[in-house]
Coordinates of N, CA and C and ligand atoms in Angstrom, one line a residue:
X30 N 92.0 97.2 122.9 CA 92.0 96.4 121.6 C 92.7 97.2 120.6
X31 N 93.9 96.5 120.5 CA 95.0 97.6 118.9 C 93.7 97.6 117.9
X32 N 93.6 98.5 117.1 CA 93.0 99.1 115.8 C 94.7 98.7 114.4
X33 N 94.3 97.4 113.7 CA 95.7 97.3 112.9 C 95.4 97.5 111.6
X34 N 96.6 98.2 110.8 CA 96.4 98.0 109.6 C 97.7 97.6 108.5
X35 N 98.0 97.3 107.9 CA 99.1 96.7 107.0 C 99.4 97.6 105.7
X36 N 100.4 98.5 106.2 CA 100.6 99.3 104.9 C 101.8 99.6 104.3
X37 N 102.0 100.2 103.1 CA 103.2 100.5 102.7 C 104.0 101.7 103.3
X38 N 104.8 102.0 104.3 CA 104.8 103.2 103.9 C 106.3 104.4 103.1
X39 N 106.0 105.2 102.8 CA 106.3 106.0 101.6 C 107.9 106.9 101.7
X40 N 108.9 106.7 101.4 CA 109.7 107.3 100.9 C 109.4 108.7 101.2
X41 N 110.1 109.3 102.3 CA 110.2 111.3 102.5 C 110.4 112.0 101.5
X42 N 110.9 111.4 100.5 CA 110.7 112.0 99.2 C 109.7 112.3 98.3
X43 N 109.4 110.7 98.3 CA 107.6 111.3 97.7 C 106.7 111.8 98.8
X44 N 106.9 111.4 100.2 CA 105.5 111.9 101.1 C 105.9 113.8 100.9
X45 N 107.3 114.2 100.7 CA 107.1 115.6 100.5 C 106.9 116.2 98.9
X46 N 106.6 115.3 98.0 CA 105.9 116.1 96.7 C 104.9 116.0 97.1
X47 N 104.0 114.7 97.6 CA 102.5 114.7 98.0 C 102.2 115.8 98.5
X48 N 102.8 116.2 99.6 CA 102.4 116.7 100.6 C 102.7 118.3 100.1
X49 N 103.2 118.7 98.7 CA 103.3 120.0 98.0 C 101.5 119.9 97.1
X50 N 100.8 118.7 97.1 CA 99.8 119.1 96.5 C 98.6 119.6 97.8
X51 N 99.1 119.6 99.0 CA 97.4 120.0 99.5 C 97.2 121.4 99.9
X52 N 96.1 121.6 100.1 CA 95.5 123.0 99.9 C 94.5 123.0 98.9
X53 N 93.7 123.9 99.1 CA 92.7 124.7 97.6 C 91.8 123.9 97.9
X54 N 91.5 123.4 98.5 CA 90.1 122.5 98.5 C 89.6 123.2 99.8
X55 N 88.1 124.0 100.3 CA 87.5 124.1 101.1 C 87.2 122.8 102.2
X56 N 87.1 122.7 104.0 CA 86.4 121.6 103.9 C 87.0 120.3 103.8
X57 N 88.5 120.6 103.9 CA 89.5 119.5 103.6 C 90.4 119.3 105.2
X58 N 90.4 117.7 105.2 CA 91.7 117.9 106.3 C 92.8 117.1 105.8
X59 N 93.7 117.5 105.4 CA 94.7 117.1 104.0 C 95.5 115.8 105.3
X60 N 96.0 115.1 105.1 CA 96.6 114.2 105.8 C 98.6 114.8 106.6
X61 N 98.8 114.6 107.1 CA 100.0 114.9 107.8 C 100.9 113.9 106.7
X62 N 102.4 115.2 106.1 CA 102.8 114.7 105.0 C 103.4 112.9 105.9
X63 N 104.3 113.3 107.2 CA 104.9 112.0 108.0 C 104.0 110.7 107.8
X64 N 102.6 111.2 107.6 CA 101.7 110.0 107.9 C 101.0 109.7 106.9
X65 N 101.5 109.8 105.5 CA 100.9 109.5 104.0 C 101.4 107.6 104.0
X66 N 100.5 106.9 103.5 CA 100.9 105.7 103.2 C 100.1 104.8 102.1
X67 N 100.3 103.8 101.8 CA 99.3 103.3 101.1 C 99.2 101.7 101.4
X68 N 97.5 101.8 102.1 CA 97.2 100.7 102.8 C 96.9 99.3 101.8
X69 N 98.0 98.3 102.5 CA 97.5 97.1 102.1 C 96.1 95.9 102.2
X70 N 96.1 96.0 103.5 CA 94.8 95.8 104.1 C 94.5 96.2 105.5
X71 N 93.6 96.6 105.5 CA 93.0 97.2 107.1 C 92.1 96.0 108.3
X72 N 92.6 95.8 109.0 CA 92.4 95.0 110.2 C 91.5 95.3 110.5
X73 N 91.4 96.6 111.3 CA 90.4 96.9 112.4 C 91.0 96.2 113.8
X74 N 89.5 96.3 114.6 CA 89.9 96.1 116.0 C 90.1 94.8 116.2
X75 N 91.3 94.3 117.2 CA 91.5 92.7 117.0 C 91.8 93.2 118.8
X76 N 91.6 91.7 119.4 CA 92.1 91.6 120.6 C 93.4 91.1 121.1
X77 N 93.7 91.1 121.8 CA 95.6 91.0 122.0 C 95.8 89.3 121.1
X78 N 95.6 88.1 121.4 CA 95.9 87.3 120.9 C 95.9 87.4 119.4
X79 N 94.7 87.9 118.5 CA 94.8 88.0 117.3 C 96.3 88.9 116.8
X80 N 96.4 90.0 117.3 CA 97.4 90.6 117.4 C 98.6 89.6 116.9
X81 N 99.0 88.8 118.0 CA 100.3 88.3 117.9 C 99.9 86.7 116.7
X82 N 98.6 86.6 116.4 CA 99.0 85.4 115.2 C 99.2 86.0 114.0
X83 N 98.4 87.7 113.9 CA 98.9 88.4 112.7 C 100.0 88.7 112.4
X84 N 100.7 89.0 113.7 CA 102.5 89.3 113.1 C 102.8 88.2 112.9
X85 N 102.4 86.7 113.5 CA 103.3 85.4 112.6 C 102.6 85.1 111.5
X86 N 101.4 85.4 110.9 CA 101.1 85.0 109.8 C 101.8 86.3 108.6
X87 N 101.9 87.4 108.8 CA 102.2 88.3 107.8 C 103.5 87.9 107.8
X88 N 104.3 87.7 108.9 CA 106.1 87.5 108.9 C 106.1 85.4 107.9
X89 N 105.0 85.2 107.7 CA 105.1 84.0 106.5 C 104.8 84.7 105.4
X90 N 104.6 86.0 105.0 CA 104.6 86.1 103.3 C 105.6 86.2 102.3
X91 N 105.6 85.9 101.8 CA 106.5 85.7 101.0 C 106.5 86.9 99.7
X92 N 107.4 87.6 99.2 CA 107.6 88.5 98.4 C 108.4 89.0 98.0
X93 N 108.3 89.2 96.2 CA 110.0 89.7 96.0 C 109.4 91.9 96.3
X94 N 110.7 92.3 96.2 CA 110.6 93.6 96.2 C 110.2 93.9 94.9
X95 N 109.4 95.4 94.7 CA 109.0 95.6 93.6 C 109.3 97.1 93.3
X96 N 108.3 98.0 92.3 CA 108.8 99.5 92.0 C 107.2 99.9 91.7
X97 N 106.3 100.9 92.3 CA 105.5 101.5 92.0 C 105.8 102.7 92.0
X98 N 104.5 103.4 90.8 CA 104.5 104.9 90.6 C 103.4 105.6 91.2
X99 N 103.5 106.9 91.7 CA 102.0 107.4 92.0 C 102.0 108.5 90.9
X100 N 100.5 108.2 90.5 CA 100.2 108.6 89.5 C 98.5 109.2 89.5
X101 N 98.8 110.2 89.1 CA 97.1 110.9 89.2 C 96.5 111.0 90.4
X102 N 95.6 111.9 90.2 CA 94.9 111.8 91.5 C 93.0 111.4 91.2
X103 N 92.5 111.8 92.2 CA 91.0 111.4 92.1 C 90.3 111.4 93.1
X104 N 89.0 111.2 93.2 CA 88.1 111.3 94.5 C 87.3 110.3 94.4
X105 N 87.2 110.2 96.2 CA 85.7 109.3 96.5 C 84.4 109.9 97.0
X106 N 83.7 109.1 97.0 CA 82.0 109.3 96.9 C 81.2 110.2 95.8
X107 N 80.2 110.8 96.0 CA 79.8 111.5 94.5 C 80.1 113.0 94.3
X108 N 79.8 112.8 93.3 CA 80.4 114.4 92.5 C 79.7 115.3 93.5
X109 N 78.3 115.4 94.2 CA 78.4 116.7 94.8 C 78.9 116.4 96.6
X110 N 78.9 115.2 96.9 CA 79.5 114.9 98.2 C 81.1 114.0 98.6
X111 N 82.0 114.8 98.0 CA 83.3 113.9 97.6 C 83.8 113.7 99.0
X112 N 84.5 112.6 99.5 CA 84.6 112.3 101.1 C 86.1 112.4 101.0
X113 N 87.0 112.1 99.9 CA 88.0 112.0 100.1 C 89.0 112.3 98.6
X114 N 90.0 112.8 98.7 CA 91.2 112.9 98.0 C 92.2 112.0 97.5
X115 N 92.5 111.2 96.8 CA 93.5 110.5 96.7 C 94.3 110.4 95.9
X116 N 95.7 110.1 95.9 CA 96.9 109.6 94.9 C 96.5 108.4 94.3
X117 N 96.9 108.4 92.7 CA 96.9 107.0 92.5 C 98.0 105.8 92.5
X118 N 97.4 105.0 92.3 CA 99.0 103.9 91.8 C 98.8 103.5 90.2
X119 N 100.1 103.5 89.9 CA 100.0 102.7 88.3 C 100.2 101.3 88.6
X120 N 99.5 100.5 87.5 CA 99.4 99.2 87.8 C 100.7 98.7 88.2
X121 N 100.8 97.7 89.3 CA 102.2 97.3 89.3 C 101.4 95.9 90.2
X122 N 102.4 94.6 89.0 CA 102.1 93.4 89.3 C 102.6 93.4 90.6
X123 N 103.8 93.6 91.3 CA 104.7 93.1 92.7 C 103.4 93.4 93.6
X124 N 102.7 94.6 93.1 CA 101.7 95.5 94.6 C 100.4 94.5 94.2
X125 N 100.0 94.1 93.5 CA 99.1 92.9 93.3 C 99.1 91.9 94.2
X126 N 100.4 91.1 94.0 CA 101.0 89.9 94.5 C 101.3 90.1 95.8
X127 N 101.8 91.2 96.2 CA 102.1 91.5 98.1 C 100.7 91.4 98.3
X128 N 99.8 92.2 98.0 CA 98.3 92.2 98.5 C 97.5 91.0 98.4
X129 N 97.8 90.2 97.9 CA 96.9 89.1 98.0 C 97.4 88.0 98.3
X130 N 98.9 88.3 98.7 CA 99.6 87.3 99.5 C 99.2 87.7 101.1
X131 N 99.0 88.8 101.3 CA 98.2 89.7 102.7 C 97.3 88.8 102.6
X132 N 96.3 89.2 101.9 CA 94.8 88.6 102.3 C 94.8 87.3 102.7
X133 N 95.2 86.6 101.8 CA 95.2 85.1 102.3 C 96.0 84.5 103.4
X134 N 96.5 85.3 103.6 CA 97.6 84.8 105.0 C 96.4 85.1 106.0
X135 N 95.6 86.3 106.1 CA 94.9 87.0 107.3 C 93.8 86.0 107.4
X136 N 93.4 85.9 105.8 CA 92.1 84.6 105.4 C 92.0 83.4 106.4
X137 N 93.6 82.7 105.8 CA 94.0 81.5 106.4 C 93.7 81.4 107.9
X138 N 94.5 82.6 108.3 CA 93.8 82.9 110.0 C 92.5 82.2 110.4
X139 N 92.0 83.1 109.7 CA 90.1 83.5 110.1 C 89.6 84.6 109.9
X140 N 90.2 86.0 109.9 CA 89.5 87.0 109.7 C 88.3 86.9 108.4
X141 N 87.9 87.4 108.3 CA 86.8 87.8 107.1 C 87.6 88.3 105.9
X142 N 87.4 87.8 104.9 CA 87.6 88.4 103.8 C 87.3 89.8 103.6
X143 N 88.0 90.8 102.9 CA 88.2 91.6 102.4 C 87.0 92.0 101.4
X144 N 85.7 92.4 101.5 CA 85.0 92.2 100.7 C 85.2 93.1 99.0
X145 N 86.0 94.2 99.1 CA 85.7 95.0 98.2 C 87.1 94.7 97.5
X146 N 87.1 94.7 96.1 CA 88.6 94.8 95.1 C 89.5 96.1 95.7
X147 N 90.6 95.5 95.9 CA 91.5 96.1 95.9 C 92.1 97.5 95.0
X148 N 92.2 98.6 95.7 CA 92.2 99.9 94.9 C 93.1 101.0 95.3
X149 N 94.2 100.2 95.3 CA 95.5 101.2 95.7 C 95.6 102.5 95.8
X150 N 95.7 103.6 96.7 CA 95.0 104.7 96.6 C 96.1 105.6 97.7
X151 N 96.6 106.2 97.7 CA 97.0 107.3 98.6 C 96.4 107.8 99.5
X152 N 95.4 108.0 100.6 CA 94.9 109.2 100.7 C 95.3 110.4 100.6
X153 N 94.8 111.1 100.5 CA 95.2 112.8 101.0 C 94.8 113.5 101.8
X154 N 93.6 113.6 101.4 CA 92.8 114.5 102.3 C 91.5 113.8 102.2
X155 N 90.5 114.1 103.5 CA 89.3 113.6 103.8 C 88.5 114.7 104.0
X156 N 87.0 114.6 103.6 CA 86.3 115.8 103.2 C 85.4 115.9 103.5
X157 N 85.0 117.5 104.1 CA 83.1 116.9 104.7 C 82.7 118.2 103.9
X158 N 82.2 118.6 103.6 CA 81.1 119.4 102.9 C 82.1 120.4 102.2
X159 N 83.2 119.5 101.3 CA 83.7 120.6 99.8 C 82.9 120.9 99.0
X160 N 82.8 122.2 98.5 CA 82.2 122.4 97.1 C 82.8 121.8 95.9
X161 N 81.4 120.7 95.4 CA 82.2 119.8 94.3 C 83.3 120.8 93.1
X162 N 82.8 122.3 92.8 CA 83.8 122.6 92.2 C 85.0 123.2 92.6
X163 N 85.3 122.9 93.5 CA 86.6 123.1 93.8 C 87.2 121.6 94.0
X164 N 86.6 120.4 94.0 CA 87.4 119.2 94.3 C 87.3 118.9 92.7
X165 N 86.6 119.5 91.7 CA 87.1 118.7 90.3 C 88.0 119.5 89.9
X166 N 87.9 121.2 90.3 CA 89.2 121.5 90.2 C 90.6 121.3 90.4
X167 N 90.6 120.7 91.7 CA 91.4 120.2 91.8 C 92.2 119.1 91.1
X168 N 91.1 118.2 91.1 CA 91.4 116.8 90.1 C 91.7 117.4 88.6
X169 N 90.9 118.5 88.1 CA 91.6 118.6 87.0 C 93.5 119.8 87.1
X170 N 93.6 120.5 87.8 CA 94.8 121.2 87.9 C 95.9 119.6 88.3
X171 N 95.3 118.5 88.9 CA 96.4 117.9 89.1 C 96.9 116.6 87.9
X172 N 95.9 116.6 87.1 CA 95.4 115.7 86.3 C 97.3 115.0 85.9
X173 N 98.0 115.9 85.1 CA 99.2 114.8 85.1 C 100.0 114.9 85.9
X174 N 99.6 114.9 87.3 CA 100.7 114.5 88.3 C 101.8 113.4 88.1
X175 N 102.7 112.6 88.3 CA 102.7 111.7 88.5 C 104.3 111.8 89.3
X176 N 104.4 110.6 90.2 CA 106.3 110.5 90.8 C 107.0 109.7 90.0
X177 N 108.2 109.8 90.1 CA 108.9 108.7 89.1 C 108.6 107.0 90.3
X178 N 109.0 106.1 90.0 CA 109.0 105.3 90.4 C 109.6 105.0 91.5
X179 N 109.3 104.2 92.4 CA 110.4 104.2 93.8 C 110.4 102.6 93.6
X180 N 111.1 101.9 94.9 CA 111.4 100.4 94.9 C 110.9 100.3 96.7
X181 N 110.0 99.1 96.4 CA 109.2 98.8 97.6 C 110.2 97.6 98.1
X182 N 110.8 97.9 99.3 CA 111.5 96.9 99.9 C 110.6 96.0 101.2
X183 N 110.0 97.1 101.6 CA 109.1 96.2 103.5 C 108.0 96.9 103.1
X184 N 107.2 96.4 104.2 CA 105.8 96.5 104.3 C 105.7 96.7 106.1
X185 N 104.7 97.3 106.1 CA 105.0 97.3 108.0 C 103.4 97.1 108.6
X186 N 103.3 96.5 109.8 CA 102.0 96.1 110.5 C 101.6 97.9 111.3
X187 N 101.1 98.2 110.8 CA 100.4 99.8 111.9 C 99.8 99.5 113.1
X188 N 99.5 100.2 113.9 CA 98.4 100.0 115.1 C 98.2 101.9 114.4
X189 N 96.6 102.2 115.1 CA 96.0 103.5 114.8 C 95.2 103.5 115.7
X190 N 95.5 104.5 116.7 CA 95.1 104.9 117.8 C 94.2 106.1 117.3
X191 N 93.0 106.3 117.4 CA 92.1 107.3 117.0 C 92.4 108.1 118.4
X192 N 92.8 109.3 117.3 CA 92.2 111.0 118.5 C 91.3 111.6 117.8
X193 N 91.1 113.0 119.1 CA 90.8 113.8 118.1 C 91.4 114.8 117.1
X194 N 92.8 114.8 118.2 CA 93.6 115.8 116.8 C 94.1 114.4 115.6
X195 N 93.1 113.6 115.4 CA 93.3 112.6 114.0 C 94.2 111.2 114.5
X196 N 94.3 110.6 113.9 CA 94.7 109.2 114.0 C 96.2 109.1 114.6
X197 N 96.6 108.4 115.3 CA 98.1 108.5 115.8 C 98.3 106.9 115.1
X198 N 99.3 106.8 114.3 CA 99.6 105.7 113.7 C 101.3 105.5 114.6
X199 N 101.4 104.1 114.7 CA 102.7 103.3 115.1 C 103.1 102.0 114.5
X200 N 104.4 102.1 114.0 CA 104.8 101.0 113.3 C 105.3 99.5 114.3
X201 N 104.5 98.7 114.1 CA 104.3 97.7 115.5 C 105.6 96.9 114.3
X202 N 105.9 96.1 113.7 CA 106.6 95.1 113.0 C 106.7 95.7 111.1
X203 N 107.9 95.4 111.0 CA 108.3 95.9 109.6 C 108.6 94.5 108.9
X204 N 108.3 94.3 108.1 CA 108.5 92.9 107.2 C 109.3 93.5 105.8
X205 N 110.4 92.4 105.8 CA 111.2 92.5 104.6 C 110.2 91.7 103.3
X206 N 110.9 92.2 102.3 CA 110.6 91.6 100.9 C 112.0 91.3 100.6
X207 N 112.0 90.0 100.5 CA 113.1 88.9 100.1 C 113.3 88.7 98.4
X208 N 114.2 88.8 98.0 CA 114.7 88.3 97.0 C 115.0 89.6 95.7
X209 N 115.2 89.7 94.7 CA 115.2 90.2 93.3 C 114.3 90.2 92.2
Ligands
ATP315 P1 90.3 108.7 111.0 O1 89.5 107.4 110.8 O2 90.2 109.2 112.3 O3 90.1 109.7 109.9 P2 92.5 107.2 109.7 O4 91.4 106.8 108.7 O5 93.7 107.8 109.3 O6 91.8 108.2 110.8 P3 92.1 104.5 110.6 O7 90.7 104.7 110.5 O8 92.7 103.8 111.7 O9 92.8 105.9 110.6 O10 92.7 103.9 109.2 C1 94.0 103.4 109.0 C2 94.2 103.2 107.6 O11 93.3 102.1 107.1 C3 93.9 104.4 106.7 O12 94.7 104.3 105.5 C4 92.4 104.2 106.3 O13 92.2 104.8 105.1 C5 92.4 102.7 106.1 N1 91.0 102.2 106.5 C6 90.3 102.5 107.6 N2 89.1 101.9 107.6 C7 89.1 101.2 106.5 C8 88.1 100.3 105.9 N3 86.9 100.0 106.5 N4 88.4 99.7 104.7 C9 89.6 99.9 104.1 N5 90.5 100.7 104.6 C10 90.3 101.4 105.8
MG316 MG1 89.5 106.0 109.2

């Protein structure tokens, strides 16, 4: 059963500034810069037929191209047990409108909704027992990060094969963003 996910992925330009911020965090496994992205929505395990109605339902979305920035960074879970690292996004209406043109295409399917608000995020790195002061240090030394702007042309369907040397991601179908 493919493990899928629908994500953006990133310009070698920005994945190599990102990938100049990891380090200094104890307890970290910083993400492989090739395999930085930022997920639109996550699938999970589907069986071969769902497979092939997701690529005809995502190859119906409709989308103009847009321009996001990453900006800031930040962490998940609590201040003394942070689980993970992330880049941010600055608001950008196009990355709105792609994502909830996702959802409802997947919706229309049948899958399940998406329960939680959408929270554009980079990962970086994922964390098992950092010392909280070295991850707010972090967060503070990186506090005004940000990249200039790039232009989001496609979007691509992932498959993620879980190892143990970490996730092996494959780009199954790339979808254009049509128009101006
Ligand atoms: P590993 O799970 O071994 O650390 P990974 O998280 O890189 O590897 P996947 O779990 O297949 O690989 O995840 C693929 C992408 O989907 C990643 O961007 C991950 O953050 C995101 N993702 C995974 N599970 C969920 C989930 N339940 N909700 C939202 N996004 C998810
Ligand atoms: Mg995962």
């Amino acid at each position: 059963m493919p493990r899928l996910f629908v994500a953006i992925p990133l310009p070698e330009d920005v994945r190599e500034r990102l990938g100049l911020l990891a380090g200094g965090v104890p307890g970290e496994r910083w993400v492989d810069s090739e395999k930085l992205h930022l997920t639109l929505r996550f699938v999970g395990e589907v069986d071969g037929g769902w497979a092939e109605d997701i690529m005809a339902a995502l190859g119906g979305v409709t989308a103009k191209p847009f321009e996001v920035a990453l900006a800031g960074v930040g962490h998940w879970g609590t201040r003394e047990r942070a689980t993970m690292i992330w880049a941010g996004v600055e608001k950008s209406p196009g990355l709105s409108h792609l994502q909830s043109k996702i959802e409802s295409a997947l919706v229309r399917l049948g899958l399940e909704p998406e329960g939680r608000k959408f929270s554009p995020h980079v990962t970086l790195a994922r964390l098992s027992g950092s010392p909280c002061a070295r991850v707010a240090k972090f967060i503070a030394d990186h506090n005004l990060f940000r990249l200039p702007p790039f232009r989001i042309e496609t979007f691509t369907l992932f498959s993620s094969f879980l190892s143990r040397g970490g996730a092996i991601y494959t780009p199954e179908v790339e979808y254009a963003l049509l128009g101006s």
